[in-house]
Short mmCIF file of C-alpha atoms and ligand atoms in Angstrom, two decimals:
data_model
loop_
_atom_site.label_atom_id
_atom_site.label_comp_id
_atom_site.label_asym_id
_atom_site.label_seq_id
_atom_site.Cartn_x
_atom_site.Cartn_y
_atom_site.Cartn_z
CA MET A 4 0.02 -0.13 0.23
CA ARG A 5 1.18 3.69 -0.17
CA VAL A 6 1.89 5.49 2.42
CA ALA A 7 2.78 9.04 3.67
CA ILE A 8 4.11 10.54 6.48
CA ILE A 9 3.38 13.79 7.65
CA GLY A 10 5.62 14.88 10.17
CA ALA A 11 9.46 12.90 10.72
CA GLY A 12 8.97 13.36 14.79
CA TYR A 13 8.92 10.04 17.49
CA VAL A 14 5.38 9.41 16.05
CA GLY A 15 5.70 9.47 12.40
CA LEU A 16 9.41 8.15 11.52
CA VAL A 17 8.43 4.52 13.66
CA THR A 18 4.99 4.39 12.37
CA GLY A 19 6.89 5.45 8.38
CA ALA A 20 10.16 3.10 9.61
CA VAL A 21 7.13 0.60 11.28
CA PHE A 22 5.10 0.46 8.35
CA ALA A 23 8.00 0.21 5.24
CA SER A 24 9.20 -3.12 7.27
CA PHE A 25 6.22 -4.66 6.32
CA ASN A 26 6.77 -3.87 2.39
CA ASN A 27 4.06 -1.02 1.61
CA LYS A 28 5.86 1.99 -0.14
CA VAL A 29 6.50 4.59 2.06
CA SER A 30 7.54 8.25 2.06
CA VAL A 31 7.23 10.63 4.93
CA VAL A 32 7.35 14.37 4.21
CA ASP A 33 9.44 16.92 6.67
CA LEU A 34 9.50 20.45 6.31
CA ASN A 35 13.01 20.77 7.53
CA GLU A 36 15.05 20.61 4.37
CA ASP A 37 18.07 19.68 7.16
CA LYS A 38 16.15 17.00 8.51
CA VAL A 39 15.28 15.07 5.51
CA SER A 40 19.06 15.25 3.76
CA LEU A 41 19.96 12.73 7.44
CA LEU A 42 17.22 10.95 7.26
CA ARG A 43 17.93 10.33 3.47
CA GLU A 44 21.80 9.10 5.05
CA GLY A 45 20.36 6.35 7.46
CA SER A 46 20.78 8.74 10.01
CA LEU A 47 18.42 9.96 13.11
CA PRO A 48 17.21 13.73 13.95
CA PHE A 49 17.29 12.59 17.99
CA PHE A 50 18.29 9.61 20.37
CA GLU A 51 16.14 5.84 19.93
CA PRO A 52 16.57 3.21 20.27
CA LYS A 53 16.75 0.45 16.95
CA LEU A 54 15.55 3.46 14.70
CA GLU A 55 18.34 4.01 12.38
CA HIS A 56 18.69 0.44 11.99
CA LEU A 57 15.36 -0.05 10.86
CA ILE A 58 15.46 3.23 8.89
CA LYS A 59 18.18 1.85 7.00
CA ASN A 60 16.70 -1.46 6.84
CA GLY A 61 13.90 0.87 4.14
CA LEU A 62 15.50 3.26 2.33
CA LYS A 63 17.91 0.31 0.93
CA SER A 64 15.01 -1.96 0.62
CA LYS A 65 13.65 1.22 -1.00
CA SER A 66 9.38 1.21 0.71
CA LEU A 67 10.85 4.70 2.52
CA SER A 68 11.10 7.42 1.29
CA PHE A 69 12.25 11.33 2.63
CA THR A 70 11.17 15.05 1.08
CA THR A 71 9.62 18.15 1.62
CA ASP A 72 7.38 17.55 -1.62
CA CYS A 73 4.30 17.59 0.85
CA LYS A 74 2.24 17.24 -3.32
CA GLN A 75 4.47 14.36 -3.99
CA ALA A 76 4.53 12.53 -1.42
CA VAL A 77 0.79 12.34 -0.60
CA ASN A 78 -0.03 12.37 -4.23
CA LYS A 79 -0.45 8.16 -4.57
CA ALA A 80 -0.28 7.56 -1.25
CA LYS A 81 -4.77 6.13 0.06
CA ILE A 82 -3.76 6.96 3.43
CA VAL A 83 -1.75 9.46 4.86
CA PHE A 84 -1.07 10.32 8.29
CA ILE A 85 -0.97 13.17 10.12
CA CYS A 86 1.97 13.21 12.73
CA VAL A 87 2.40 16.82 13.45
CA GLY A 88 2.83 18.78 17.07
CA THR A 89 0.42 19.85 18.40
CA PRO A 90 1.87 21.71 21.73
CA ASN A 91 0.33 23.50 24.57
CA SER A 92 -0.08 27.65 23.92
CA LYS A 93 0.75 30.26 26.38
CA ASN A 94 -3.46 30.63 26.70
CA GLY A 95 -3.63 26.30 27.88
CA GLU A 96 -4.89 26.01 24.19
CA VAL A 97 -4.18 23.32 21.81
CA ASP A 98 -1.82 24.94 19.36
CA LEU A 99 -2.97 23.29 16.05
CA THR A 100 -1.52 25.38 13.73
CA GLN A 101 1.11 22.12 12.08
CA LEU A 102 -2.16 20.58 12.08
CA TYR A 103 -4.32 22.65 9.92
CA SER A 104 -1.63 24.05 7.04
CA ALA A 105 -0.82 20.25 7.07
CA LEU A 106 -4.11 18.99 6.75
CA ARG A 107 -4.87 21.91 4.42
CA GLU A 108 -1.49 20.68 1.78
CA VAL A 109 -2.43 16.97 2.27
CA ALA A 110 -6.57 17.78 1.09
CA ARG A 111 -4.79 20.01 -2.18
CA SER A 112 -3.00 16.45 -3.20
CA LEU A 113 -4.64 13.96 -2.43
CA ARG A 114 -6.46 11.09 -4.89
CA ASN A 115 -10.29 10.30 -4.59
CA ASN A 116 -11.67 8.31 -1.86
CA SER A 117 -8.86 8.05 0.49
CA VAL A 118 -7.79 8.49 3.74
CA ILE A 119 -6.80 10.59 6.18
CA ALA A 120 -5.51 9.51 10.00
CA ILE A 121 -5.35 11.98 12.41
CA LYS A 122 -1.87 10.48 14.46
CA SER A 123 -1.14 13.44 15.85
CA THR A 124 -2.81 14.39 19.79
CA VAL A 125 -6.11 16.76 18.90
CA PRO A 126 -8.67 18.35 20.71
CA ILE A 127 -11.97 16.60 21.07
CA GLY A 128 -14.41 17.92 18.58
CA VAL A 129 -12.03 19.26 16.18
CA GLU A 130 -12.97 17.16 13.35
CA THR A 131 -15.77 20.03 12.18
CA LYS A 132 -13.40 22.42 12.13
CA LEU A 133 -10.24 18.95 10.03
CA LYS A 134 -13.96 18.64 8.01
CA THR A 135 -14.79 21.84 7.23
CA ILE A 136 -10.41 22.43 6.13
CA VAL A 137 -10.82 19.19 3.72
CA LYS A 138 -13.94 20.14 2.33
CA ARG A 139 -11.77 24.08 0.91
CA TYR A 140 -9.38 22.52 -0.01
CA SER A 141 -10.89 19.96 -2.43
CA GLN A 142 -13.49 18.57 -4.05
CA ASN A 143 -12.76 14.93 -3.46
CA ASN A 144 -14.17 11.93 -1.90
CA LEU A 145 -11.77 12.13 1.65
CA GLU A 146 -12.61 10.20 4.87
CA ILE A 147 -10.49 11.72 8.14
CA VAL A 148 -10.00 8.48 10.89
CA VAL A 149 -8.08 9.46 14.09
CA VAL A 150 -5.77 6.95 15.16
CA PRO A 151 -4.31 7.68 18.07
CA GLU A 152 -0.57 6.35 18.84
CA PHE A 153 0.20 5.06 21.97
CA LEU A 154 4.59 4.43 21.60
CA ARG A 155 6.51 6.02 24.01
CA GLU A 156 10.15 7.02 23.86
CA GLY A 157 13.14 5.30 24.39
CA THR A 158 11.32 1.69 23.63
CA ALA A 159 9.43 3.51 21.43
CA VAL A 160 10.08 0.73 18.06
CA ASP A 161 8.82 -1.61 20.36
CA ASP A 162 5.60 -0.65 21.15
CA ALA A 163 4.65 0.17 17.83
CA PHE A 164 5.49 -3.00 16.71
CA HIS A 165 3.91 -5.26 19.90
CA PRO A 166 1.15 -2.21 20.51
CA ASP A 167 -1.71 -3.00 23.18
CA ARG A 168 -4.65 -1.84 21.65
CA ILE A 169 -4.92 0.15 17.71
CA VAL A 170 -7.90 2.26 18.01
CA ILE A 171 -9.55 4.01 14.88
CA GLY A 172 -12.10 6.85 15.68
CA VAL A 173 -14.26 7.21 12.79
CA GLU A 174 -17.47 9.03 11.63
CA ASN A 175 -19.23 6.30 10.17
CA LEU A 176 -18.47 2.41 11.50
CA ARG A 177 -18.96 0.73 8.60
CA SER A 178 -17.05 3.14 6.07
CA LYS A 179 -14.15 1.73 3.71
CA ALA A 180 -12.49 3.68 5.44
CA VAL A 181 -12.00 1.18 8.95
CA ASP A 182 -11.51 -1.53 6.09
CA LEU A 183 -8.24 0.13 4.71
CA VAL A 184 -7.24 1.32 7.82
CA LEU A 185 -7.78 -2.42 9.60
CA ASP A 186 -5.75 -3.82 6.04
CA LEU A 187 -2.78 -1.99 6.46
CA TYR A 188 -2.40 -2.59 10.73
CA LYS A 189 -3.13 -6.46 9.67
CA ARG A 190 0.29 -7.78 10.30
CA LEU A 191 -0.19 -6.11 13.98
CA PRO A 192 -1.33 -7.37 17.20
CA GLY A 193 -3.29 -5.78 19.87
CA GLU A 194 -7.67 -5.79 20.30
CA ARG A 195 -9.05 -3.30 17.69
CA ILE A 196 -10.93 -0.57 19.27
CA ILE A 197 -12.77 0.43 16.15
CA CYS A 198 -15.14 3.81 17.87
CA ASP A 199 -16.46 7.58 16.70
CA LEU A 200 -14.15 10.27 16.28
CA ARG A 201 -14.25 11.93 19.82
CA SER A 202 -14.59 8.39 21.08
CA ALA A 203 -10.72 8.25 20.09
CA GLN A 204 -9.18 10.73 20.50
CA LEU A 205 -10.93 11.01 24.11
CA ILE A 206 -8.76 7.81 24.99
CA LYS A 207 -5.73 9.08 23.80
CA TYR A 208 -5.95 11.93 26.45
CA ALA A 209 -7.42 10.15 28.99
CA ALA A 210 -4.90 7.53 28.91
CA ASN A 211 -2.26 9.55 29.40
CA SER A 212 -3.34 11.25 31.45
CA PHE A 213 -4.62 8.14 33.69
CA LEU A 214 -0.51 7.21 33.33
CA ALA A 215 0.00 10.47 35.06
CA THR A 216 -3.06 10.37 37.72
CA LYS A 217 -0.91 6.72 38.37
CA ILE A 218 2.69 8.52 39.13
CA SER A 219 0.79 11.06 40.72
CA PHE A 220 -0.51 9.07 43.31
CA ALA A 221 2.66 7.00 44.02
CA ASN A 222 4.31 10.04 44.96
CA ALA A 223 1.58 11.38 46.92
CA VAL A 224 2.06 7.62 48.40
CA SER A 225 5.51 8.31 48.43
CA ARG A 226 5.24 11.34 50.47
CA ILE A 227 3.27 10.35 53.80
CA ALA A 228 5.42 7.61 53.38
CA GLU A 229 8.11 9.71 54.30
CA LYS A 230 7.70 10.76 57.09
CA VAL A 231 5.60 7.29 58.94
CA GLY A 232 8.74 6.06 58.12
CA ALA A 233 8.23 3.04 55.52
CA ASP A 234 9.22 1.89 52.47
CA ALA A 235 7.03 4.31 49.52
CA LYS A 236 9.14 1.27 47.06
CA LYS A 237 8.21 -1.44 48.94
CA VAL A 238 4.49 -0.72 49.50
CA LEU A 239 4.25 0.03 45.53
CA ILE A 240 5.27 -2.72 43.91
CA GLY A 241 2.65 -4.14 46.88
CA VAL A 242 0.59 -2.17 45.57
CA GLY A 243 1.20 -3.20 41.74
CA LEU A 244 1.37 -6.78 42.26
CA ASP A 245 -2.46 -6.93 42.40
CA LYS A 246 -3.04 -7.64 38.68
CA ARG A 247 -6.31 -4.91 38.41
CA ILE A 248 -3.90 -2.42 39.50
CA GLY A 249 -0.92 -3.45 37.90
CA SER A 250 3.01 -2.12 39.03
CA SER A 251 3.26 -0.12 35.71
CA HIS A 252 3.66 3.93 36.07
CA LEU A 253 4.25 2.78 39.73
CA ASN A 254 6.98 4.49 40.51
CA PRO A 255 7.08 7.43 43.03
CA GLY A 256 10.86 9.20 41.56
CA VAL A 257 10.92 13.60 40.72
CA GLY A 258 7.45 13.14 38.76
CA TYR A 259 6.92 12.71 35.19
CA GLY A 260 7.97 15.08 32.04
CA GLY A 261 8.44 14.73 28.74
CA SER A 262 6.87 15.80 25.46
CA CYS A 263 3.58 14.00 26.78
CA LEU A 264 2.29 13.77 29.94
CA PRO A 265 2.84 16.75 31.47
CA LYS A 266 1.47 18.16 27.40
CA ASP A 267 -1.28 16.81 28.18
CA VAL A 268 -2.57 16.79 31.19
CA VAL A 269 -2.95 20.40 31.19
CA ALA A 270 -4.91 19.97 27.65
CA PHE A 271 -7.08 17.65 28.72
CA ILE A 272 -7.79 20.16 32.43
CA ASN A 273 -8.33 22.62 29.29
CA ILE A 274 -10.49 20.70 26.99
CA SER A 275 -12.98 20.03 29.77
CA LYS A 276 -13.56 22.96 31.54
CA LYS A 277 -14.43 24.19 27.68
CA ILE A 278 -17.13 22.01 28.57
CA GLY A 279 -18.53 23.01 31.61
CA TYR A 280 -16.22 20.24 33.41
CA ASP A 281 -13.82 20.91 35.97
CA PHE A 282 -11.33 18.48 36.08
CA GLY A 283 -9.95 18.71 39.92
CA LEU A 284 -9.29 15.39 40.13
CA LEU A 285 -6.21 15.68 36.66
CA LYS A 286 -5.70 19.80 38.59
CA GLU A 287 -4.03 18.02 41.93
CA VAL A 288 -2.30 15.50 39.53
CA ASP A 289 -0.09 17.66 38.35
CA ARG A 290 0.68 19.82 41.39
CA VAL A 291 1.27 16.96 42.86
CA ASN A 292 3.55 16.19 40.29
CA GLN A 293 5.66 19.43 39.75
CA GLU A 294 5.87 19.66 43.96
CA GLN A 295 7.39 16.25 43.51
CA VAL A 296 11.38 17.04 42.25
CA LYS A 297 10.47 20.89 44.91
CA ASN A 298 10.16 18.88 47.39
CA PHE A 299 13.22 16.14 46.96
CA VAL A 300 15.95 19.38 46.51
CA LYS A 301 14.31 20.65 49.62
CA ARG A 302 15.11 17.03 51.21
CA ILE A 303 19.17 16.91 50.07
CA ILE A 304 19.71 20.70 51.01
CA SER A 305 18.19 19.99 54.24
CA LYS A 306 21.04 16.88 54.21
CA LEU A 307 23.33 19.52 53.78
CA ASN A 308 22.43 21.10 56.45
CA ASN A 309 20.40 24.44 53.89
CA LYS A 310 24.58 25.52 53.36
CA LEU A 311 24.43 26.02 49.54
CA ASP A 312 26.86 28.63 48.32
CA GLY A 313 29.54 27.16 47.11
CA LYS A 314 28.29 22.54 47.44
CA ARG A 315 28.93 21.41 44.00
CA ILE A 316 26.11 19.45 43.03
CA ALA A 317 27.15 16.47 40.59
CA ILE A 318 23.96 15.51 37.68
CA LEU A 319 23.60 12.19 36.59
CA GLY A 320 21.16 12.09 34.32
CA LEU A 321 20.00 14.97 32.13
CA SER A 322 17.41 13.33 29.91
CA PHE A 323 13.20 12.54 30.26
CA LYS A 324 13.36 9.18 31.80
CA PRO A 325 16.41 6.43 29.91
CA GLY A 326 16.09 5.69 26.15
CA THR A 327 16.17 8.38 24.95
CA ASP A 328 18.30 12.38 24.18
CA ASP A 329 14.79 13.67 24.84
CA ILE A 330 14.92 16.92 27.14
CA ARG A 331 11.43 18.13 27.42
CA GLU A 332 10.60 19.09 30.78
CA ALA A 333 12.37 16.99 32.05
CA PRO A 334 13.10 17.14 35.52
CA SER A 335 15.80 17.65 35.22
CA LEU A 336 16.19 20.82 33.67
CA LYS A 337 14.28 21.52 36.75
CA ILE A 338 16.46 20.40 39.72
CA ILE A 339 19.73 21.91 37.64
CA LYS A 340 18.06 25.17 37.73
CA MET A 341 16.90 25.02 41.34
CA PHE A 342 20.40 23.71 42.52
CA LEU A 343 22.19 27.00 40.12
CA ASP A 344 19.61 29.73 41.94
CA ALA A 345 21.06 28.15 45.66
CA GLY A 346 24.29 29.36 44.90
CA CYS A 347 25.33 25.81 43.87
CA GLU A 348 27.65 24.41 40.64
CA VAL A 349 26.46 22.11 38.79
CA THR A 350 28.47 19.61 37.05
CA ALA A 351 26.16 16.79 34.85
CA PHE A 352 26.13 13.74 32.89
CA ASP A 353 23.85 12.07 30.83
CA PRO A 354 25.21 9.11 28.11
CA VAL A 355 23.15 10.90 24.90
CA ALA A 356 21.93 14.09 25.88
CA ILE A 357 24.63 16.43 27.05
CA PRO A 358 24.01 18.94 23.61
CA ASN A 359 20.34 19.22 24.03
CA VAL A 360 20.61 20.52 27.27
CA ASN A 361 24.61 22.74 26.04
CA LYS A 362 21.74 24.14 23.63
CA THR A 363 19.21 25.80 26.21
CA ASN A 364 20.50 28.81 28.49
CA LEU A 365 21.68 26.48 31.35
CA GLY A 366 23.64 25.55 28.18
CA PRO A 367 27.11 27.90 30.07
CA LYS A 368 26.16 28.07 33.83
CA ILE A 369 26.69 24.07 33.84
CA LYS A 370 30.09 21.90 33.39
CA PHE A 371 29.65 18.74 31.55
CA ALA A 372 31.58 15.33 31.90
CA ASP A 373 32.63 12.87 30.64
CA ASP A 374 31.55 10.08 32.55
CA ALA A 375 29.55 9.42 35.66
CA TYR A 376 32.79 9.76 37.97
CA ALA A 377 34.24 12.98 36.84
CA ALA A 378 30.90 14.23 37.71
CA ALA A 379 30.94 13.59 40.48
CA LYS A 380 34.27 14.85 41.46
CA ASP A 381 34.84 16.61 44.65
CA ALA A 382 30.70 16.57 45.07
CA ASP A 383 28.83 17.80 48.04
CA CYS A 384 25.67 15.95 46.33
CA LEU A 385 25.40 12.68 43.85
CA VAL A 386 22.10 13.25 42.70
CA ILE A 387 20.75 10.71 40.79
CA VAL A 388 17.69 12.22 38.01
CA THR A 389 17.89 9.63 35.24
CA GLU A 390 17.54 5.70 35.64
CA TRP A 391 19.70 4.47 33.00
CA GLU A 392 21.19 1.41 33.53
CA GLU A 393 25.00 2.41 34.02
CA PHE A 394 23.77 4.39 36.63
CA ALA A 395 23.24 1.23 38.66
CA ASN A 396 26.03 -0.73 38.10
CA LEU A 397 28.21 2.50 39.25
CA ASP A 398 31.22 1.64 40.71
CA LEU A 399 30.52 3.00 44.23
CA LEU A 400 33.87 2.66 46.29
CA LYS A 401 35.40 4.30 43.68
CA ILE A 402 32.61 7.47 43.56
CA LYS A 403 33.26 7.46 47.85
CA LYS A 404 36.77 7.92 46.94
CA LEU A 405 36.45 11.07 44.52
CA MET A 406 32.95 12.49 46.70
CA LYS A 407 34.39 15.36 48.88
CA THR A 408 31.26 14.76 50.67
CA PRO A 409 29.72 11.18 50.50
CA LEU A 410 25.73 12.04 49.93
CA ILE A 411 23.47 9.80 47.25
CA ALA A 412 19.88 11.50 46.58
CA ASP A 413 18.52 8.90 44.21
CA GLY A 414 15.54 10.76 41.96
CA ARG A 415 14.70 6.53 40.51
CA ASN A 416 15.44 4.32 44.04
CA ILE A 417 17.36 2.63 41.89
CA TYR A 418 19.38 1.21 44.63
CA ASN A 419 19.00 -0.57 47.71
CA SER A 420 19.50 1.96 50.52
CA ASP A 421 20.43 -0.97 52.82
CA GLU A 422 23.92 -1.77 50.32
CA VAL A 423 24.71 1.90 49.31
CA ARG A 424 25.27 3.21 53.67
CA ALA A 425 27.66 -0.32 54.41
CA LEU A 426 29.64 1.53 52.43
CA GLY A 427 29.63 4.67 54.16
CA PHE A 428 27.70 6.31 51.96
CA ASP A 429 24.72 9.33 53.85
CA TYR A 430 21.88 7.62 51.58
CA LEU A 431 18.15 9.45 50.54
CA SER A 432 15.69 8.15 48.58
CA VAL A 433 12.47 9.37 47.55
CA GLY A 434 9.35 7.66 49.82
CA VAL A 435 11.44 6.64 52.52
C1 UGA B 20 4.23 8.80 27.21
C2 UGA B 20 2.67 7.20 27.78
O1 UGA B 20 3.06 5.67 27.87
C3 UGA B 20 2.47 6.28 25.52
O2 UGA B 20 1.63 5.39 25.88
C4 UGA B 20 2.25 7.78 25.03
O3 UGA B 20 1.74 7.46 23.36
C5 UGA B 20 3.76 9.63 25.04
O4 UGA B 20 3.44 9.42 26.49
C6 UGA B 20 2.58 9.51 23.63
O5 UGA B 20 1.71 10.54 24.33
O6 UGA B 20 3.71 10.65 23.11
P1 UGA B 20 6.23 9.00 27.27
O7 UGA B 20 6.34 9.94 26.99
O8 UGA B 20 6.80 8.31 26.08
O9 UGA B 20 4.78 7.59 26.75
O10 UGA B 20 6.91 8.18 29.45
P2 UGA B 20 6.62 7.21 29.37
O11 UGA B 20 7.35 5.68 29.71
O12 UGA B 20 5.42 7.23 29.84
O13 UGA B 20 6.85 7.46 31.41
C7 UGA B 20 7.21 9.17 31.58
C8 UGA B 20 6.94 9.87 32.51
O14 UGA B 20 7.38 9.38 33.54
C9 UGA B 20 9.09 10.06 33.05
O15 UGA B 20 9.95 11.11 33.13
C10 UGA B 20 9.27 9.05 33.82
O16 UGA B 20 10.77 8.96 34.22
C11 UGA B 20 8.63 8.82 34.49
N1 UGA B 20 8.25 8.00 35.37
C12 UGA B 20 6.88 6.89 34.15
C13 UGA B 20 7.66 8.10 36.27
O17 UGA B 20 7.76 9.14 37.58
N2 UGA B 20 7.05 6.76 37.52
C14 UGA B 20 6.54 6.26 36.46
O18 UGA B 20 6.60 4.74 37.28
C15 UGA B 20 6.54 6.26 35.41
#
């Protein structure tokens, strides 16, 4: 099947590469010429395990191509996936500029009886406007479907090959568009949920918001555990082993970040408000998340006897989670800023995200180390912010010798407190 993908971000690239691996003819469009040149050479504009390999295979077999020319890519396609960003604007509304402009371009060039599949996360009810745009720019019979994406950064390729479910939102449940989308997805596992457009949009917001709710719930429990002298890690393992609850997204830590959960929670609160529902529960989820970083830093400051001026803080992990170089809404940035504001010196290490942090306004204010040991040198506190596997396997005795004072603040609870303390460290984790 000929498929076009608009937007070469995480979702667009992974979707394109996966369909190309099933021998479809996939053309991925992006306006950014540098990005397209890079992709044509088989290189990635960001770090994502296994994706480069998949893209190289697609290029080699000529099932995958990249272009800046939307018309050419869309012209012969049977399905066009729109995977552009839908960020939140300053007033809390979802900014649909990229979506509208992509849709205009696509509608102008798409053949009769083709399908436009929206993968971007879009506010509930936006289809009315989308249909108007399509009608204005095309005389053809084009159908809009909503096919939300549920992959995670860091494990995007595995997630895309093993989805739990494939949601297809469509205006008419018997439409040929459903058969076409089902046909394209036929080699992928997972339950098929075929529903109306608004339900599909709502599933995406509700799923991400529920994941955020689980994390904030775990973090709220961690605050109580800290106060009563319990161990939140154990408590939440005990909770998550109940099959009805499940253990995923119940790890307490420094809170959720990334380009999706924080954005979608805030967008869902605003979408609900607009239609007259006060989503107080989600407001609290967002508040708990913001508190979590502050509480963690406050506890470190108190461990340092509230004397911070000139103290050296080593930060391990800058990306918002392991397996990615994405630093959007990363807890590390908030933590670093708090320490800098308090007069500390910060040295940071991350296996892949240093170049991205270097480009931010924090870049010139901090030092970057070549590895975790170099970051720990002369540090008053070693702060673990992202649970990269290599941080769980450090030679702690070597770290202890390098540090000025042996204090570890473990924001992701990757160490066993008894073992670390037995080595002579002062150790602080989340929820203990
Ligand atoms: C999230 C969803 O999990 C995906 O299903 C969805 O497709 C995606 O957003 C999206 O909308 O595009 P992602 O942001 O890549 O995926 O990462 P998650 O693994 O969900 O983690 C999000 C944040 O929560 C990270 O900062 C992570 O460190 C944090 N987290 C996660 C916790 O603090 N505790 C946990 O137990 C799990």
